[in-house]
Short mmCIF file of C-alpha atoms in Angstrom, two decimals:
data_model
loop_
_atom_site.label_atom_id
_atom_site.label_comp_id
_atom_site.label_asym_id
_atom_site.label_seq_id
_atom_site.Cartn_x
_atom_site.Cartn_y
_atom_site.Cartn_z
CA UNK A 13 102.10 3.77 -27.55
CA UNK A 14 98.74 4.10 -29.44
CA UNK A 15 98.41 1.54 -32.27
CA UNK A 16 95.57 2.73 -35.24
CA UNK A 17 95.02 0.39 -37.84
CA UNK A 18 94.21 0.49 -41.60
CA UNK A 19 90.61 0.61 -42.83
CA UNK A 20 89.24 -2.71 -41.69
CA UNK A 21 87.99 -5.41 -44.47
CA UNK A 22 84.46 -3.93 -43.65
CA UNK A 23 82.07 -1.84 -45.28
CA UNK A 24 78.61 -0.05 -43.71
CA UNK A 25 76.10 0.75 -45.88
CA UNK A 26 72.48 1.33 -46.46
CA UNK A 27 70.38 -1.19 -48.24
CA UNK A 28 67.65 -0.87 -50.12
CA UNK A 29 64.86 -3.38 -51.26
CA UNK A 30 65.04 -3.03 -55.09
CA UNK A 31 61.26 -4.83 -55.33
CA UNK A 32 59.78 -1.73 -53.27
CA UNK A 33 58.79 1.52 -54.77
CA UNK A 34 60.34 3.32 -55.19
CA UNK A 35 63.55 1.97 -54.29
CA UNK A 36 62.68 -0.24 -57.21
CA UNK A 37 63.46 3.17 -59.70
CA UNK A 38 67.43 2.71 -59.90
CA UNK A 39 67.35 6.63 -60.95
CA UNK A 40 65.63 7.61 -57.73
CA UNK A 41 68.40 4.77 -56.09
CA UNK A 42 71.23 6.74 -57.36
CA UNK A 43 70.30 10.17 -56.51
CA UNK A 44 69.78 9.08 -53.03
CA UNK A 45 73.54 7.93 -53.30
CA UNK A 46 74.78 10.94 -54.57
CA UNK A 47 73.32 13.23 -52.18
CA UNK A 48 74.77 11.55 -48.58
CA UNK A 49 78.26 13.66 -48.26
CA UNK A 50 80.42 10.90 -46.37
CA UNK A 51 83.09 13.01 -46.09
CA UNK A 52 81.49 15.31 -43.84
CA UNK A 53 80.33 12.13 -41.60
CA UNK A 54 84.05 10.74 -41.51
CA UNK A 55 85.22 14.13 -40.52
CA UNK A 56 82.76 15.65 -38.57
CA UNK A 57 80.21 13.04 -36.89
CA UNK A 58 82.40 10.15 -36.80
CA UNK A 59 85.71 12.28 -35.87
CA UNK A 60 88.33 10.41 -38.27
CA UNK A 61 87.21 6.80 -37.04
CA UNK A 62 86.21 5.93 -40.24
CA UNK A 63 87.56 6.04 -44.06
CA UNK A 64 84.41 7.52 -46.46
CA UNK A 65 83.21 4.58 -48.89
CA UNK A 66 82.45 5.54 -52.06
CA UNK A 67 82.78 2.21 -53.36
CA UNK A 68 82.43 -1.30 -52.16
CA UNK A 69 85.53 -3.04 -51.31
CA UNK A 70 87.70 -1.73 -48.16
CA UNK A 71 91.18 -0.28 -49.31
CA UNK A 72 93.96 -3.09 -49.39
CA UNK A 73 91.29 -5.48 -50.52
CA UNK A 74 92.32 -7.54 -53.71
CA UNK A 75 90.70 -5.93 -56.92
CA UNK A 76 90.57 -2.41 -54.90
CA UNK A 77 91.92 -0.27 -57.45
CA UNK A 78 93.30 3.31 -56.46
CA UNK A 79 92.92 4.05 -60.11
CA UNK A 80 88.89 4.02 -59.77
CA UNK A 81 87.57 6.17 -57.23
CA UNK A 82 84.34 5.04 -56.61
CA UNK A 83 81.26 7.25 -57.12
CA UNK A 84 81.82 10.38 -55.33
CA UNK A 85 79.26 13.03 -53.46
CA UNK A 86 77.61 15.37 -56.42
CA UNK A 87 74.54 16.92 -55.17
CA UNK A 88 74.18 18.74 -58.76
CA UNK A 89 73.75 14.73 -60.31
CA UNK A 90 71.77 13.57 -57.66
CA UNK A 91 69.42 16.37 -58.73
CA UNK A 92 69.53 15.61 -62.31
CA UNK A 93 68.97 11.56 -61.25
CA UNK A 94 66.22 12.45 -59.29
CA UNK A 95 64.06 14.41 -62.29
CA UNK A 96 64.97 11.41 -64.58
CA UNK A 97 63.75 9.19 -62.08
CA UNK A 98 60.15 10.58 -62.66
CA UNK A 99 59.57 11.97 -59.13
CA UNK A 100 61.23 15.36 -59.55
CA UNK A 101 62.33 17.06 -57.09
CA UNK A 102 60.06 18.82 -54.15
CA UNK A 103 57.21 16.03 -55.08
CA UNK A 104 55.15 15.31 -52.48
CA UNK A 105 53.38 12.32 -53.49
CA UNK A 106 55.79 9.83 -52.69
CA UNK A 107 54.86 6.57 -50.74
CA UNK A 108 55.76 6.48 -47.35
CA UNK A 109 59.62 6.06 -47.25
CA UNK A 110 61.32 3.91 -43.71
CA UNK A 111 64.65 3.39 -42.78
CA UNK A 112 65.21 0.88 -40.19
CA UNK A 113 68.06 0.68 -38.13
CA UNK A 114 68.74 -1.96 -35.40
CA UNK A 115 69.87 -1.08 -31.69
CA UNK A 116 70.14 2.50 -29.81
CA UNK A 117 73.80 3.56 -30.99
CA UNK A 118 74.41 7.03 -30.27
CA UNK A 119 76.63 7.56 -32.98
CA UNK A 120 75.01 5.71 -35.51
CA UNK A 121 72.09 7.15 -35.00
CA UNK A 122 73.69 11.16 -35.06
CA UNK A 123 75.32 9.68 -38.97
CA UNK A 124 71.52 8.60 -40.36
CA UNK A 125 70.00 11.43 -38.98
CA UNK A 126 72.53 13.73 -40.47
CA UNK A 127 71.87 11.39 -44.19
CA UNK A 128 67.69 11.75 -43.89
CA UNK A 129 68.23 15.65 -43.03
CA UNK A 130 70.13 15.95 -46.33
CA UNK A 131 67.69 14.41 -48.31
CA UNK A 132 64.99 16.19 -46.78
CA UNK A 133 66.95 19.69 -46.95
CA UNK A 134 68.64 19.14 -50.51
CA UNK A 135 66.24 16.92 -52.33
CA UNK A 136 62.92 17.64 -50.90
CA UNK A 137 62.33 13.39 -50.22
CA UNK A 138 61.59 12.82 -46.61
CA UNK A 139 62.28 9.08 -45.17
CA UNK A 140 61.34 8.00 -41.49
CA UNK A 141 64.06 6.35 -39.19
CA UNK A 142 62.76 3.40 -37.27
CA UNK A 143 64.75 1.28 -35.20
CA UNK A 144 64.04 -2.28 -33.84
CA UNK A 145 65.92 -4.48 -31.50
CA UNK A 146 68.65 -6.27 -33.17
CA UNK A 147 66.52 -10.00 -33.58
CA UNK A 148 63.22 -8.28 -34.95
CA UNK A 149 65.95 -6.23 -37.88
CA UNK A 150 67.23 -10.14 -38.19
CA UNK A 151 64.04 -11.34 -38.87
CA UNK A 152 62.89 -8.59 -41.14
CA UNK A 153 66.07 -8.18 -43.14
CA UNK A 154 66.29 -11.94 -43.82
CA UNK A 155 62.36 -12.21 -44.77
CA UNK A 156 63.13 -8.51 -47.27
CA UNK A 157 60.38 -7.27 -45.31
CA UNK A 158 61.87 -3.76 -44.88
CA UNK A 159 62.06 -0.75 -47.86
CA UNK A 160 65.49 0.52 -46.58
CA UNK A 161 68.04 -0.89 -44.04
CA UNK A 162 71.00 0.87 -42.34
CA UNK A 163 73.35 0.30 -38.92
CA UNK A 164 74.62 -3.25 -41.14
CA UNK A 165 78.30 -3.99 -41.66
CA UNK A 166 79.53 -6.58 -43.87
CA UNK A 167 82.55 -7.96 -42.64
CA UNK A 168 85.30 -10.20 -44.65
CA UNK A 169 85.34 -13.94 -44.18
CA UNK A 170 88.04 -14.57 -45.97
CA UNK A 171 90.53 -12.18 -48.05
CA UNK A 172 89.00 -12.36 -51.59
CA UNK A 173 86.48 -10.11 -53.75
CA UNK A 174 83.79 -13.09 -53.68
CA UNK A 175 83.15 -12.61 -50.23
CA UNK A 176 82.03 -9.34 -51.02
CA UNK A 177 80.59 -8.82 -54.18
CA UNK A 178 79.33 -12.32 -54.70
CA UNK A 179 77.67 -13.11 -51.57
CA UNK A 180 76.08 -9.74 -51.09
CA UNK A 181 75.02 -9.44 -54.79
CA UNK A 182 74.38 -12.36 -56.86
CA UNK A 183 70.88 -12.80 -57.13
CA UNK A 184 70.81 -16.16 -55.75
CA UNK A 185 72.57 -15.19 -52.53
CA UNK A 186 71.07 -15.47 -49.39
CA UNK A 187 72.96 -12.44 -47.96
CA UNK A 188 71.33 -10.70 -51.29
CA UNK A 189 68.94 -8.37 -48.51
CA UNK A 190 68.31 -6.20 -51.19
CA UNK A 191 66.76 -8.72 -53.37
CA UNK A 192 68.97 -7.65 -56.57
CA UNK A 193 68.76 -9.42 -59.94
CA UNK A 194 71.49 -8.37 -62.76
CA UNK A 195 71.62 -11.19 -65.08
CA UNK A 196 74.91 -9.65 -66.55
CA UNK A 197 76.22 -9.26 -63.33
CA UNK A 198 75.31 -13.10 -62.02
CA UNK A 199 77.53 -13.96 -65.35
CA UNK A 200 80.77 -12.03 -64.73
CA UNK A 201 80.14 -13.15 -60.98
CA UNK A 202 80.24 -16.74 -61.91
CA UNK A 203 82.89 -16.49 -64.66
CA UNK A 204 85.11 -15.35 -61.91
CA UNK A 205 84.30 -17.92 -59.75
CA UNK A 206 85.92 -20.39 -62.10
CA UNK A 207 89.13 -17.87 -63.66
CA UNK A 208 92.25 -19.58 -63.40
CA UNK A 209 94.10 -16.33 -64.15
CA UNK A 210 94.25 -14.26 -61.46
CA UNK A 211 94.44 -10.98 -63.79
CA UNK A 212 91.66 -11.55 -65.56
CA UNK A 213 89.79 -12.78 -62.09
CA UNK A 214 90.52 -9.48 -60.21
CA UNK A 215 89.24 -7.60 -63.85
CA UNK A 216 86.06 -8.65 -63.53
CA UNK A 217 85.41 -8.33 -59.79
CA UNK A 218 86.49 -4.65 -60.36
CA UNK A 219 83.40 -4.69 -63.77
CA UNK A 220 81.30 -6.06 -61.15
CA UNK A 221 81.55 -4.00 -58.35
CA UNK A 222 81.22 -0.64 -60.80
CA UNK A 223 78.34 -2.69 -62.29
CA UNK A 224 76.50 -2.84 -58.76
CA UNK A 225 77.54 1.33 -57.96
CA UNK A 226 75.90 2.49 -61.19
CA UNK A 227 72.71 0.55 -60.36
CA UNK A 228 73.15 1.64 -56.46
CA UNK A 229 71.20 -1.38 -54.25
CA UNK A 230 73.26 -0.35 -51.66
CA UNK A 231 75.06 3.15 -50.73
CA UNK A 232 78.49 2.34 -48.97
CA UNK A 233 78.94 4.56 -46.21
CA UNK A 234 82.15 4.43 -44.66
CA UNK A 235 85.07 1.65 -43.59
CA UNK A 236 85.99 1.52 -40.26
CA UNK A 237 89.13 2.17 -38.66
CA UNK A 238 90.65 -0.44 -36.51
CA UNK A 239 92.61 0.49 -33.17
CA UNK A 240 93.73 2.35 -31.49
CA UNK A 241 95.22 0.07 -29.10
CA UNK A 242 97.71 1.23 -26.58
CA UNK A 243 100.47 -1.02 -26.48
CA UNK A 244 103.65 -1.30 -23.55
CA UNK A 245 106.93 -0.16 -25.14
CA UNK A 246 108.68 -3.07 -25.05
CA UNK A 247 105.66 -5.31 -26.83
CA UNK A 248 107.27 -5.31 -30.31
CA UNK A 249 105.37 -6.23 -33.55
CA UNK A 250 102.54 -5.63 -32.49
CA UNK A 251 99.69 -4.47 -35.58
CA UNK A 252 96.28 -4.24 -36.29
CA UNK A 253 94.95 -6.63 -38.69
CA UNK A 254 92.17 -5.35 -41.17
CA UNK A 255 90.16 -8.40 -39.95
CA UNK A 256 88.56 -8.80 -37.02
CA UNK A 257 90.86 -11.34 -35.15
CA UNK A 258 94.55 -11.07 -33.58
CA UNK A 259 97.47 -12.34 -34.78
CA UNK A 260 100.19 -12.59 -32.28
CA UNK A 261 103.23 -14.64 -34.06
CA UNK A 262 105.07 -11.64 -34.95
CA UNK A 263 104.99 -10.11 -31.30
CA UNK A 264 107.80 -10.46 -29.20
CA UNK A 265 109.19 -8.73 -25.92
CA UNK A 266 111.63 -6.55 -25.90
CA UNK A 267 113.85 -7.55 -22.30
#
């Protein structure tokens, strides 16, 4: 029997250094985030392995509400973002644009060229693709040496919205590659650090993660799929946990 699990408690995404023009120009951010059709990589370049992101937290996750949907492909707004952003569209005095990726993965590397052709093609922006061993991408992402950064996964530590939206966004985290300050943000971050009602807790990580997608420092990309696994018939209980570990006290064998 083949075993597929849920969407893991893991989201890839593109980075971008908010102190680098022009990544520093949230409207110029945000088109670039519109534009990238994930639905077309989780269907046709990644072949159903993956669930499109159009938000931050992984379906399942606590404060993952089905009743927001996250900040969906619209080409026509990314357009519209892009003229507001003062570069307009077609402009072809734009400082010299770099994505770097880390390793040599086929796939990955069919998914961001499929991302820099659309904003070539649709947008008229043109960004190179460099890739670096995975140490040097270390190095460079820790030190916010590099403009953008793709190929990077967050995965969950631990089942909570802090671990994600905290970590990767308050502006004194280390994790915080993009080097993004929201002083509003930092607030509702910390108030929900201390909320003794989990309600109100989960209310604010869901203000703060639509708080970080409106000012785009990252575009989330897709959630991966965990499995398949093929499993004997008579191994029963056996599942795929969204996290990347086993857990085996549920599985017996069937004699």
């Amino acid at each position: 029997e083949m075993i597929v699990g849920e969407p893991a408690f893991q989201v890839a995404y593109i980075g971008f250094n908010v102190l680098a023009s022009p990544f520093d120009n949230s409207h110029f951010r945000r088109a670039l985030f519109y534009s990238v059709n994930k639905g077309y990589i989780e269907t046709e370049i990644q072949q159903g392995t993956v669930v499109a992101a159009h938000r931050i937290l992984p379906p399942g996750f606590p404060a993952h509400s089905e009743d927001v949907s996250g900040l969906q492909y619209d080409l026509g707004l990314a357009k519209e973002l892009l003229k507001r952003s003062g570069y307009g569209e077609g402009r072809k005095d734009f400082p010299p644009m770099v994505m770097t990726l880390p390793g040599t993965n086929g796939i990955l590397q069919e998914s961001f060229r499929f991302i820099t052709d659309t904003w070539k093609q649709d947008l008229g922006i043109t960004i190179k693709v460099r890739q670096t061993e995975w140490q040097v991408y270390l190095d460079d992402l820790n030190g916010r040496s590099l403009q953008m950064f793709g190929g990077l996964s967050w995965n969950a530590d631990y089942v909570d919205p802090h671990n994600f939206l905290d970590t990767l966004f308050h502006s004194e985290s280390a994790m915080n590659h993009s080097a993004y300050q929201n002083t509003d943000l930092d607030l509702m971050l910390e108030k929900a650090r201390v909320e003794q009602a989990p309600a109100l807790r989960l209310d604010l990580y869901k203000q703060a993660e639509m708080t970080i997608l409106e000012d785009a420092p990252i575009i989330p990309l897709w959630f991966p799929l965990e499995g398949g696994f093929l499993v004997k018939p008579r191994i029963r209980g056996y599942f795929v946990p969204p996290m990347p570990m086993q857990i085996l006290r549920h599985i017996w064998i069937q004699q």
